[in-house]
């Protein structure tokens, strides 16, 4: 790939022939179009080396992106926006960081992501360099071993200290004193007379290697077939994408554990495995399950890790002794020394799409990385994305299916509750039939779960005197009441205030009423219906930390909870053996707004939440409350047959050239001055490219027309499959020219349309 920073070389400047000096291109984690040139004295560092360089008066880490050969190779396409500096004027690289160089597959992936998402490569690199601590020298401590002469006068405490060291190996002064039960002075005495000898030791311990131990289950026929296919892929190597589609509880995890095992056992290889999971699923039983099979916890990578833990993980990955790394989407950019297998579990999960900074889809880019590294990749889901199903149809992905739940557990019975006929009393949201089912489960001492994808108490607060709605001053959105906190909050920008006692408009006291339900309100309703029941609320508000989520999961499994009420957290891959009833409070919620993926997303979400029921021996029941019982999604869920729905929904996408049959890119124009935003959006529309098979819709005010004080307009570019959108958009933006105070963000393959 050609980068703009490479300049045409002036033949008069015989700069690169400087004795023993070289020009290297270093990519920095900054918003620049490409790498910057630096000079090295002496040997050229290998491609991918991590280095410290000076830039703009500061020192920054960077990565050697190209060496002199590549630089001259880029001449033809070089632009001449900036003049190429003669070698002797270039800054010297400060120093080379003592970590293994970044491998080709990651550098290629970074370039690809930048190109694909129209982002500066430096900003993509920034995601790979998020762990600055790893570039500083590893903190060290002094440890002491018995190496010197034995002193003539060996007091009993000294003897104990010496014995401790001999018995335990090298330790710090503190540790020796503790083990021997002596004062630190005694230990220091032995050091000063040379009996104990000190050496420096890095504080980052190597990771223990996973070992195939523990109890491994005997696979059933379907599982065996799928696993066998995966093992062949691993044995043969090469880029082999496979979609592992198995109903909830069919044992997908067990099957891909076999693949991990095969990588670890491969003779003469130290291949590493990357497992991507939605962030929330990381807190689940996954880690324990892994430990039960492999004897150690996997190396974990997620957004709220401590500094030391991050440094150790990053280095372990780069050095190669972190063999299995499980992480959220950002793990995609870890510097694996020798990646051998990628697994993306719950591959349909929307959280794999990052929608800030660089807008990229971690699943898609994981496939890209696997293709560069020429290794197998497994995408697992009970409800695969249409993109992956389409790739299967096109013969690009292998398709491995498992239709049965393991161990004879059957899929739950699904009933649709027609809310027009089966109405709850006013101000309540649980229908009589769901209430009855809940009562039965309580009677039988089984667990139930209610799902409503809406945080807070009520989505809207209305004044019944003047009709005023509480809205966010910075966004086009209602303020959501959070009764527990006594606040109304904006879910888009975080703005909040104490819930007012009187209407801010007409000042009528006690006139504000909550409209509609959020989970808090369902918790309240369940509490009123079943005062004896032990209720657990599972939302990002009630369980803000990993520890709290883990504790909640333990509570559920140990049976100290009767009814769980939660938001989309509960749709994730948890396995709660005692759970036999799932109630969906409002199945129509996700279908509102009607964006392109509404059907797909609702189907995925409801199948997943339904899939939590009856995973053990007892039969599960699912109640879906809806005003549209004949909606194809609902019919499919009831019939337990997704084929008809998927076929119809996919066909409609195909007819309209929508993804995955066509391509989309959104342009979001935003700025603090609405007039300027509209002007810029209109100018973009006026300069839109005219090509066969390409259309541009808009501009239209975004559904969230105001977000964090920024006015927003959207354009949508639609293209037939196979058309290179990126190039077209790049040219388009250049043609449209400078936008002043207005920002244009491009979202390739958009998932959100707000
Ligand atoms: P999925 O990921 O497809 O939802 P899991 O891998 O979580 O399914 O399996 C569901 C449950 O069934 C887990 O508790 C798992 O340990 C168990 N299980 C799956 N396959 C087997 C097997 N072959 N033998 C014993 N237990 C199994
Ligand atoms: Zn707001």
XYZ file of C-alpha atoms and ligand atoms in Angstrom:
782
model
C 0.000 0.000 0.000
C 1.264 3.463 -0.832
C 1.486 6.076 1.823
C 1.461 9.767 1.146
C 4.376 10.530 3.388
C 6.831 8.918 1.038
C 8.294 11.605 -1.080
C 9.790 11.588 -4.494
C 13.493 11.598 -4.123
C 15.514 14.373 -5.588
C 18.330 12.750 -7.623
C 20.622 15.672 -6.790
C 20.449 14.857 -3.139
C 22.652 11.853 -2.734
C 21.363 11.829 0.776
C 20.758 8.156 1.349
C 24.331 7.175 0.723
C 25.523 8.712 3.965
C 28.187 6.533 5.502
C 26.569 3.969 7.844
C 23.344 5.906 8.108
C 19.904 4.982 6.924
C 16.557 6.488 6.314
C 13.660 4.601 7.875
C 9.978 5.394 7.801
C 8.405 5.319 11.256
C 4.669 5.226 11.801
C 3.616 7.206 14.845
C 0.396 6.839 16.831
C -0.887 10.202 15.617
C -3.297 11.601 13.061
C -0.830 11.693 10.174
C -1.378 10.450 6.628
C 1.600 8.104 6.798
C 4.951 7.398 8.427
C 7.635 10.021 8.948
C 11.237 9.601 7.919
C 13.962 9.283 10.528
C 17.639 8.536 10.435
C 19.442 5.657 12.076
C 23.085 5.462 12.805
C 24.600 2.042 12.201
C 22.610 -1.071 11.428
C 19.106 -0.727 10.149
C 16.599 -2.005 12.717
C 14.380 -4.822 11.462
C 11.033 -3.954 9.942
C 8.392 -3.627 12.625
C 10.836 -2.581 15.352
C 9.363 -0.465 18.102
C 11.336 2.738 18.522
C 11.317 5.998 20.457
C 11.535 9.095 18.299
C 11.255 12.841 18.794
C 8.314 14.546 17.194
C 7.084 18.057 17.828
C 9.345 18.461 20.846
C 8.081 15.289 22.517
C 9.199 11.691 22.510
C 6.797 9.178 21.103
C 6.899 5.468 20.467
C 6.581 4.405 16.868
C 7.053 1.423 14.609
C 9.502 1.029 11.737
C 7.054 0.764 8.873
C 9.336 0.757 5.871
C 13.014 0.393 5.160
C 15.036 2.165 2.460
C 14.253 -0.374 -0.271
C 10.553 0.116 0.211
C 10.992 3.851 0.223
C 12.551 3.974 -3.219
C 9.924 1.481 -4.388
C 7.221 3.975 -3.496
C 8.705 6.738 -5.604
C 6.324 6.401 -8.482
C 3.272 7.047 -6.395
C 4.810 9.525 -4.063
C 3.072 12.840 -3.739
C 5.061 15.982 -3.266
C 3.045 17.794 -0.650
C 6.025 17.980 1.641
C 9.568 18.050 0.444
C 11.693 15.090 1.215
C 14.287 16.027 3.718
C 17.894 15.240 2.989
C 19.074 12.401 5.165
C 21.461 14.451 7.249
C 18.675 16.817 8.250
C 16.427 14.051 9.543
C 16.123 13.465 13.236
C 17.887 10.442 14.592
C 15.829 7.687 16.106
C 16.262 7.996 19.872
C 16.477 4.296 20.537
C 15.095 0.926 19.673
C 12.716 -0.479 22.242
C 13.604 -3.849 23.646
C 10.513 -5.766 22.552
C 10.185 -8.116 19.576
C 9.338 -6.290 16.324
C 5.729 -6.080 15.186
C 5.086 -8.942 12.762
C 3.964 -8.469 9.188
C 0.415 -9.669 9.790
C -0.304 -6.894 12.272
C 1.354 -4.194 10.187
C -0.642 -5.307 7.175
C -3.822 -5.395 9.227
C -3.218 -1.863 10.488
C -2.648 -0.595 6.959
C -5.744 -2.429 5.801
C -7.965 -1.073 8.574
C -6.744 2.447 7.865
C -7.429 2.102 4.192
C -10.790 0.391 4.649
C -12.168 2.798 7.237
C -10.594 5.906 5.690
C -8.666 6.609 8.862
C -5.129 7.820 9.345
C -2.885 4.776 9.772
C -1.359 6.414 12.831
C -4.733 6.414 14.541
C -5.109 2.711 13.889
C -1.575 2.131 15.153
C -2.524 4.005 18.299
C -4.829 1.129 19.202
C -1.842 -1.228 19.011
C 0.333 1.046 21.134
C -2.121 1.655 23.923
C 0.255 0.103 26.423
C 3.052 2.625 26.737
C 4.317 1.021 29.932
C 5.429 -1.959 27.872
C 8.008 0.242 26.141
C 9.699 1.400 29.292
C 12.269 -0.885 30.863
C 10.509 -3.546 32.872
C 10.592 -2.553 36.533
C 13.138 -4.652 38.340
C 13.691 -5.819 41.849
C 16.775 -7.218 43.565
C 16.640 -10.857 44.549
C 19.310 -12.676 46.516
C 20.667 -16.180 46.401
C 23.284 -17.962 48.482
C 26.434 -17.643 46.443
C 29.195 -16.173 48.542
C 31.330 -17.345 51.388
C 29.839 -18.569 54.613
C 30.868 -16.150 57.375
C 32.778 -17.450 60.354
C 30.210 -16.305 62.850
C 26.858 -17.726 61.778
C 24.240 -16.764 64.360
C 21.042 -18.845 64.477
C 18.966 -16.075 62.774
C 21.584 -15.791 60.041
C 21.534 -19.549 59.670
C 17.733 -19.482 59.311
C 17.930 -16.790 56.670
C 20.538 -18.739 54.742
C 18.476 -21.915 54.967
C 15.426 -20.044 53.718
C 17.265 -18.913 50.615
C 18.698 -22.358 50.015
C 15.259 -23.878 50.359
C 13.239 -21.359 48.317
C 15.660 -19.982 45.767
C 16.302 -16.312 45.058
C 14.057 -13.863 46.935
C 13.873 -10.222 47.884
C 15.151 -9.059 51.286
C 11.574 -8.743 52.524
C 10.673 -12.240 51.370
C 13.753 -13.833 52.937
C 13.053 -12.082 56.220
C 9.437 -13.257 56.123
C 10.195 -16.849 55.245
C 13.001 -17.129 57.826
C 11.120 -15.219 60.477
C 14.018 -12.822 61.048
C 14.464 -9.068 60.805
C 15.521 -7.463 57.541
C 18.722 -6.333 59.296
C 19.832 -9.939 59.588
C 19.403 -10.426 55.850
C 21.234 -7.206 55.060
C 24.079 -8.356 57.296
C 24.472 -11.475 55.163
C 24.434 -9.334 52.040
C 27.130 -6.987 53.284
C 29.437 -9.831 54.181
C 28.900 -11.303 50.721
C 27.097 -14.494 51.715
C 23.986 -13.528 49.828
C 24.498 -12.285 46.283
C 22.015 -10.050 44.535
C 20.791 -10.076 40.974
C 18.195 -7.963 39.229
C 14.994 -9.611 38.165
C 12.171 -8.210 36.033
C 8.894 -8.082 37.882
C 6.899 -9.429 34.948
C 6.746 -13.146 35.340
C 6.324 -15.315 32.290
C 2.909 -16.809 31.889
C 2.390 -20.409 32.822
C 1.815 -22.520 29.785
C -1.631 -24.018 29.335
C -1.522 -27.789 29.552
C -4.132 -30.090 28.237
C -5.244 -31.530 31.524
C -8.517 -31.762 33.285
C -11.630 -33.583 32.306
C -12.457 -33.349 28.633
C -15.975 -34.241 27.614
C -16.690 -36.883 25.021
C -18.063 -35.082 22.009
C -21.397 -36.088 20.549
C -21.702 -36.829 16.836
C -22.421 -33.313 15.622
C -19.728 -31.852 17.824
C -17.291 -34.492 16.715
C -17.909 -33.717 13.060
C -17.430 -29.999 13.546
C -14.305 -30.490 15.648
C -12.805 -32.873 13.117
C -13.189 -30.316 10.350
C -11.519 -27.670 12.512
C -8.652 -29.974 13.387
C -8.005 -30.597 9.714
C -7.819 -26.817 9.172
C -5.318 -26.461 11.959
C -3.235 -29.378 10.829
C -3.062 -28.087 7.283
C -2.684 -24.443 8.230
C -3.468 -21.670 5.780
C -6.342 -19.180 5.715
C -9.467 -21.230 6.500
C -12.463 -19.255 7.692
C -15.216 -21.379 9.242
C -18.629 -20.398 10.536
C -19.510 -22.603 13.506
C -23.273 -22.251 13.733
C -24.845 -24.160 16.580
C -28.039 -23.565 18.523
C -27.618 -22.159 22.026
C -26.311 -24.917 24.279
C -25.086 -27.109 21.425
C -21.536 -27.003 22.748
C -19.774 -24.544 20.435
C -17.322 -23.652 23.172
C -16.451 -27.308 23.697
C -15.841 -27.661 19.974
C -13.532 -24.708 19.619
C -11.687 -25.718 22.784
C -10.673 -28.777 20.758
C -9.229 -26.456 18.136
C -7.277 -24.523 20.768
C -5.990 -27.787 22.150
C -4.827 -28.814 18.684
C -2.822 -25.586 18.330
C -1.211 -26.023 21.726
C -0.330 -29.625 20.997
C 1.024 -29.038 17.530
C 4.556 -30.423 17.591
C 7.473 -28.001 17.104
C 5.187 -24.966 17.100
C 4.557 -22.300 19.682
C 1.481 -20.969 17.958
C -0.753 -18.531 19.781
C -4.516 -18.270 19.860
C -6.616 -15.091 19.919
C -10.175 -15.420 21.167
C -12.430 -12.397 20.735
C -15.546 -12.227 22.882
C -18.012 -9.425 23.482
C -16.643 -7.525 26.486
C -19.419 -8.570 28.780
C -19.067 -12.276 28.048
C -15.511 -12.116 29.359
C -16.827 -11.835 32.844
C -18.765 -15.020 32.414
C -17.924 -18.574 33.178
C -15.668 -18.714 30.150
C -12.446 -18.194 32.091
C -13.247 -20.919 34.607
C -14.168 -23.309 31.869
C -10.894 -22.641 30.125
C -8.971 -23.196 33.341
C -10.747 -26.487 33.969
C -9.534 -27.780 30.605
C -6.111 -26.178 30.321
C -4.931 -25.956 33.915
C -4.332 -22.179 33.853
C -6.392 -19.076 33.223
C -5.997 -17.665 29.741
C -4.359 -14.274 29.358
C -7.127 -11.701 29.435
C -7.246 -8.414 27.570
C -9.982 -5.830 28.078
C -10.502 -2.156 28.567
C -10.361 -1.861 32.346
C -7.146 -3.642 33.236
C -4.570 -2.251 35.600
C -1.285 -0.895 34.278
C 0.930 -3.734 35.454
C -1.461 -6.363 34.170
C -1.644 -4.666 30.767
C 2.099 -4.429 30.471
C 2.579 -8.045 31.357
C -0.101 -9.197 28.929
C 1.142 -7.039 26.058
C 4.718 -8.214 26.510
C 3.673 -11.828 26.974
C 1.832 -11.662 23.665
C 4.799 -10.047 21.908
C 7.302 -12.470 23.407
C 5.057 -15.405 22.629
C 4.651 -17.004 26.056
C 1.076 -15.750 26.321
C -0.284 -18.634 24.274
C -4.027 -18.117 24.532
C -5.341 -14.587 24.816
C -8.998 -13.857 25.265
C -10.165 -10.334 24.877
C -12.703 -7.835 23.709
C -12.378 -6.235 20.290
C -9.213 -4.267 21.098
C -7.285 -7.553 21.421
C -7.362 -7.588 17.630
C -4.409 -5.193 17.656
C -2.160 -7.141 20.024
C 1.354 -7.858 18.677
C 1.250 -11.658 18.563
C 4.600 -13.201 17.901
C 3.140 -16.178 16.098
C -0.609 -16.137 15.767
C -1.903 -19.565 14.738
C -5.672 -19.415 15.253
C -8.361 -16.773 15.737
C -11.764 -17.437 17.269
C -14.549 -14.863 17.298
C -17.292 -16.084 19.603
C -20.795 -14.556 19.387
C -19.636 -13.214 16.044
C -23.004 -11.521 15.449
C -22.606 -9.312 18.519
C -22.956 -5.607 17.708
C -20.285 -4.664 20.239
C -17.618 -5.869 17.794
C -18.287 -2.736 15.785
C -16.405 0.196 17.258
C -18.215 3.459 16.726
C -15.782 6.007 18.035
C -12.338 7.012 16.857
C -11.615 4.498 14.128
C -14.950 2.958 13.103
C -14.019 -0.665 12.473
C -15.638 -4.053 12.845
C -13.430 -6.367 14.872
C -14.956 -9.537 13.415
C -14.360 -8.448 9.852
C -10.869 -7.213 10.569
C -10.073 -10.442 12.430
C -10.845 -12.270 9.208
C -8.513 -9.875 7.428
C -5.751 -10.531 9.937
C -6.210 -14.292 9.586
C -5.912 -13.946 5.830
C -2.670 -11.985 6.099
C -1.242 -14.485 8.576
C -2.647 -17.390 6.531
C -4.232 -19.134 9.501
C -7.648 -20.623 10.301
C -10.351 -18.491 11.900
C -13.531 -19.721 13.575
C -16.617 -17.511 13.795
C -19.074 -18.979 16.286
C -22.702 -18.080 16.898
C -26.179 -19.466 17.361
C -27.497 -16.553 15.323
C -24.862 -15.685 12.737
C -24.683 -12.305 11.092
C -26.117 -12.070 7.598
C -22.637 -11.146 6.443
C -21.271 -14.491 7.560
C -24.239 -16.459 6.233
C -23.755 -14.744 2.902
C -20.081 -15.645 2.899
C -21.090 -19.252 3.484
C -23.488 -19.106 0.547
C -20.765 -17.706 -1.614
C -18.483 -20.549 -0.681
C -16.039 -18.264 1.080
C -16.584 -19.752 4.545
C -16.805 -23.351 5.587
C -20.141 -24.012 7.348
C -20.191 -26.244 10.430
C -23.602 -26.680 12.000
C -24.925 -28.154 15.209
C -28.687 -28.391 15.466
C -29.128 -30.127 18.785
C -28.597 -29.060 22.338
C -26.096 -31.228 24.098
C -27.221 -33.960 26.448
C -30.778 -34.221 25.231
C -31.735 -30.778 26.536
C -34.378 -29.480 24.169
C -34.863 -25.988 22.895
C -37.480 -24.086 24.899
C -41.155 -23.809 23.980
C -41.916 -20.320 22.760
C -45.337 -18.698 23.306
C -46.288 -15.364 21.850
C -48.334 -13.172 24.170
C -50.638 -10.960 22.120
C -50.668 -7.805 24.201
C -53.829 -6.574 22.516
C -55.755 -9.477 24.011
C -53.735 -10.305 27.090
C -53.445 -6.839 28.553
C -51.835 -6.022 31.861
C -53.733 -3.556 34.070
C -52.939 0.074 33.363
C -49.500 1.189 34.551
C -48.241 -2.376 34.482
C -46.257 -4.278 31.859
C -46.406 -7.944 32.760
C -49.335 -9.698 31.071
C -51.597 -12.013 33.052
C -50.224 -15.087 31.262
C -46.599 -14.179 31.977
C -47.545 -13.423 35.577
C -49.088 -16.872 35.873
C -46.019 -18.540 34.398
C -43.805 -16.645 36.851
C -45.957 -17.769 39.753
C -45.658 -21.392 38.627
C -41.886 -21.200 38.378
C -41.651 -19.721 41.842
C -43.837 -22.543 43.080
C -41.565 -25.107 41.406
C -38.471 -23.362 42.772
C -37.071 -22.763 39.315
C -35.556 -19.544 38.048
C -37.018 -16.995 35.665
C -35.562 -14.109 33.720
C -37.286 -11.027 32.331
C -35.701 -9.080 29.542
C -36.261 -5.453 28.616
C -33.605 -3.624 26.717
C -34.094 -0.306 28.415
C -32.145 1.091 31.325
C -33.683 3.209 34.050
C -37.200 3.531 35.389
C -39.051 5.219 32.558
C -37.872 6.376 29.141
C -39.989 9.517 29.211
C -41.084 11.969 31.858
C -44.069 14.074 30.890
C -45.891 16.981 32.544
C -49.559 16.108 32.686
C -50.505 19.775 33.022
C -48.680 21.356 30.080
C -47.396 18.325 28.119
C -43.738 19.294 28.558
C -41.264 16.404 28.111
C -37.959 16.401 29.918
C -35.289 16.522 27.236
C -31.515 16.780 27.198
C -30.215 20.293 26.604
C -27.365 18.914 24.459
C -29.045 16.120 22.495
C -32.243 15.310 20.683
C -33.251 12.864 23.330
C -35.489 12.416 26.315
C -34.092 12.322 29.775
C -34.522 8.894 31.298
C -35.577 8.664 34.898
C -33.290 6.577 37.115
C -35.326 6.344 40.288
C -32.654 4.537 42.289
C -30.341 7.494 41.799
C -33.087 10.089 42.041
C -31.967 11.491 38.697
C -32.985 11.934 35.111
C -30.161 11.112 32.677
C -29.350 11.474 29.003
C -28.227 8.083 27.701
C -26.339 9.701 24.850
C -24.114 12.278 26.500
C -24.369 11.431 30.184
C -26.032 14.736 31.149
C -28.045 14.360 34.315
C -29.920 16.256 36.989
C -31.936 15.568 40.095
C -35.448 14.522 39.151
C -37.379 17.787 39.478
C -40.391 18.038 41.818
C -42.173 20.453 39.549
C -42.465 20.892 35.812
C -39.586 23.082 34.605
C -41.975 24.677 32.068
C -45.268 25.406 33.865
C -43.927 24.970 37.423
C -46.866 22.839 38.428
C -45.823 20.745 41.396
C -46.169 16.941 41.326
C -47.293 17.091 37.733
C -44.464 15.072 36.164
C -45.348 11.467 35.354
C -43.113 8.639 34.169
C -44.245 7.103 30.876
C -43.387 3.596 29.752
C -41.229 1.016 31.436
C -37.516 0.631 31.964
C -35.978 -2.314 33.830
C -36.168 -0.519 37.172
C -39.895 -0.294 36.779
C -40.169 -3.986 35.942
C -38.167 -4.788 39.071
C -40.681 -2.729 41.015
C -43.624 -4.470 39.387
C -42.201 -7.956 40.016
C -41.557 -6.955 43.614
C -45.208 -5.897 44.002
C -46.514 -9.062 42.348
C -44.224 -11.435 44.244
C -43.090 -9.831 47.486
C -41.428 -13.075 48.579
C -39.303 -13.505 45.440
C -35.587 -12.778 45.467
C -35.069 -10.424 42.562
C -31.778 -9.554 40.907
C -31.454 -6.614 38.545
C -28.786 -7.061 35.860
C -27.927 -3.853 34.035
C -24.851 -1.740 33.523
C -26.231 0.535 36.256
C -26.687 -2.147 38.884
C -23.534 -4.090 37.935
C -20.983 -1.486 36.904
C -17.900 -3.620 37.527
C -16.658 -7.021 36.479
C -16.506 -8.165 40.093
C -20.125 -7.276 40.680
C -21.190 -9.079 37.522
C -19.229 -12.161 38.562
C -20.794 -12.075 41.998
C -24.255 -11.793 40.443
C -23.600 -14.780 38.194
C -22.458 -16.810 41.208
C -25.621 -15.826 43.017
C -27.764 -17.031 40.141
C -25.941 -20.323 39.780
C -26.020 -21.014 43.517
C -29.779 -20.603 43.385
C -30.083 -17.602 45.660
C -32.031 -15.659 43.049
C -35.571 -16.393 41.843
C -36.176 -13.775 39.196
C -33.578 -11.936 37.134
C -34.586 -8.710 35.428
C -32.111 -7.354 32.947
C -31.147 -5.441 29.834
C -29.125 -6.858 26.940
C -26.489 -8.097 29.408
C -28.710 -11.131 29.959
C -28.731 -12.048 26.267
C -25.024 -12.884 26.364
C -23.781 -16.448 26.406
C -24.436 -17.285 30.065
C -25.254 -20.781 31.158
C -27.651 -20.787 34.113
C -28.666 -24.389 34.724
C -31.648 -23.570 36.967
C -33.254 -21.084 34.593
C -36.357 -22.397 32.878
C -38.499 -19.355 32.107
C -37.662 -16.339 29.999
C -40.070 -13.452 29.522
C -39.527 -10.778 26.908
C -41.343 -7.670 28.122
C -41.426 -5.794 24.831
C -40.434 -7.685 21.707
C -41.440 -4.755 19.493
C -38.868 -2.385 20.947
C -36.033 -3.405 18.641
C -38.243 -3.331 15.563
C -39.167 0.298 16.083
C -37.191 2.803 14.107
C -37.054 0.143 11.414
C -33.440 0.509 10.353
C -31.951 -1.929 7.920
C -30.786 -4.393 10.544
C -33.757 -4.158 12.917
C -35.136 -7.564 11.934
C -31.778 -9.285 12.069
C -30.884 -7.714 15.410
C -34.233 -8.480 17.006
C -34.054 -12.073 15.817
C -30.548 -12.426 17.242
C -31.338 -10.776 20.531
C -34.571 -12.655 21.171
C -33.147 -16.026 20.101
C -30.206 -15.447 22.406
C -32.300 -14.476 25.395
C -34.690 -17.342 24.717
C -31.654 -19.606 24.528
C -30.919 -18.984 28.203
C -33.971 -21.049 29.166
C -33.915 -24.775 29.852
C -30.272 -25.396 29.094
C -30.139 -28.248 31.567
C -32.496 -31.182 31.887
C -35.698 -29.285 32.743
C -37.702 -27.959 29.817
C -37.594 -24.216 29.217
C -40.451 -21.867 28.397
C -40.288 -18.502 26.712
C -43.025 -15.843 26.716
C -42.686 -13.109 24.164
C -44.941 -10.092 24.739
C -45.753 -8.310 21.512
C -48.352 -6.212 19.731
C -47.350 -7.815 16.419
C -47.599 -11.578 16.927
C -47.626 -12.105 13.183
C -44.355 -10.271 12.589
C -42.044 -12.719 10.774
C -39.449 -12.533 13.575
C -42.033 -13.542 16.153
C -43.440 -16.287 13.967
C -39.961 -17.687 13.434
C -39.242 -17.681 17.168
C -42.524 -19.394 17.921
C -41.999 -22.056 15.284
C -38.412 -22.561 16.450
C -37.535 -22.359 12.789
C -35.463 -19.497 11.606
C -35.007 -20.659 8.047
C -38.171 -19.122 6.608
C -37.578 -15.809 8.328
C -33.922 -15.633 7.382
C -34.682 -16.495 3.796
C -37.354 -13.809 3.483
C -35.325 -11.145 5.283
C -32.197 -11.889 3.276
C -34.161 -11.827 0.031
C -35.534 -8.428 0.865
C -32.011 -7.187 1.480
C -30.930 -8.624 -1.823
C -33.778 -6.955 -3.701
C -32.783 -3.600 -2.260
C -29.048 -4.146 -2.735
C -28.579 -3.796 0.967
C -25.688 -5.402 2.878
C -24.449 -8.057 2.608
C -25.610 -7.938 -1.038
C -24.647 -4.339 -1.562
C -22.507 -1.858 0.249
C -23.263 1.118 2.457
C -21.273 4.004 3.794
C -22.628 6.741 6.018
C -21.272 10.260 6.076
C -22.083 12.070 9.274
C -21.672 15.816 9.050
C -21.562 17.577 12.408
C -20.636 20.830 14.040
C -21.733 23.382 16.622
C -23.303 25.732 14.043
C -26.374 24.227 12.395
C -26.285 26.613 9.415
C -22.726 25.637 8.555
C -23.513 21.947 8.990
C -26.440 22.165 6.584
C -24.336 24.096 4.092
C -21.542 21.549 4.229
C -23.970 18.637 3.946
C -25.597 20.227 0.894
C -22.214 20.832 -0.684
C -21.368 17.182 -0.165
C -24.638 16.164 -1.791
C -23.935 18.488 -4.711
C -20.493 17.017 -5.295
C -21.583 13.401 -4.814
C -20.056 10.964 -7.281
C -22.138 9.774 -10.215
C -21.321 6.221 -11.094
C -23.366 3.344 -12.281
C -24.494 1.266 -9.340
C -23.849 4.016 -6.815
C -26.397 6.292 -5.211
C -26.292 8.912 -2.508
C -29.245 9.588 -0.218
C -29.623 12.723 1.872
C -28.613 14.891 3.474
C -31.197 14.416 6.165
C -31.112 15.472 9.767
C -29.876 12.524 11.797
C -32.422 10.934 14.139
C -30.171 12.300 16.857
C -30.068 15.692 15.194
C -28.274 17.168 18.166
C -25.684 15.142 20.071
C -23.435 16.603 22.748
C -24.132 20.055 21.421
C -23.224 19.098 17.851
C -25.781 19.382 15.044
C -25.793 16.320 12.841
C -26.808 15.564 9.282
C -26.391 12.293 7.469
C -25.766 11.146 3.933
C -25.909 7.527 2.937
C -23.984 6.098 0.032
C -25.293 2.901 -1.454
C -23.338 0.832 -3.909
C -23.653 -2.499 -5.575
C -21.421 -5.263 -4.265
C -17.894 -5.218 -5.600
C -17.672 -1.450 -6.000
C -14.690 0.069 -4.216
C -16.425 2.647 -2.087
C -13.376 3.895 -0.268
C -11.598 5.328 -3.265
C -14.744 7.035 -4.428
C -15.375 8.598 -1.036
C -11.791 9.776 -0.735
C -12.052 11.564 -4.065
C -15.445 12.919 -3.160
C -14.221 14.454 0.086
C -11.272 16.000 -1.719
C -13.582 17.490 -4.318
C -15.930 18.880 -1.683
C -12.970 20.689 -0.177
C -12.382 22.131 3.263
C -15.286 22.086 5.648
C -14.134 24.685 8.151
C -15.623 24.043 11.557
C -17.653 21.119 10.284
C -16.581 17.528 10.792
C -17.298 14.729 8.354
C -17.078 11.234 9.739
C -17.249 8.304 7.373
C -18.742 5.069 8.646
C -18.123 2.176 6.270
C -20.616 -0.683 6.730
C -22.631 1.282 9.287
C -24.571 -0.576 11.990
C -26.060 2.430 13.739
C -28.239 4.904 11.977
C -28.827 7.458 14.709
P -22.845 -23.078 23.369
O -21.530 -22.353 23.442
O -23.106 -23.696 22.033
O -24.028 -22.318 23.880
P -21.664 -24.644 25.439
O -20.371 -25.008 24.833
O -21.704 -23.564 26.442
O -22.740 -24.355 24.319
O -22.309 -25.971 26.057
C -23.472 -25.952 26.861
C -23.290 -26.841 28.078
O -23.240 -28.208 27.684
C -22.012 -26.565 28.814
O -22.212 -26.691 30.196
C -21.073 -27.647 28.311
O -20.040 -27.936 29.206
C -22.028 -28.798 28.122
N -21.555 -29.711 27.077
C -21.493 -29.422 25.762
N -21.013 -30.468 25.077
C -20.752 -31.437 25.978
C -20.261 -32.789 25.879
N -19.916 -33.319 24.707
N -20.152 -33.487 27.031
C -20.500 -32.948 28.216
N -20.975 -31.687 28.361
C -21.107 -30.941 27.265
Zn -27.533 14.452 26.049
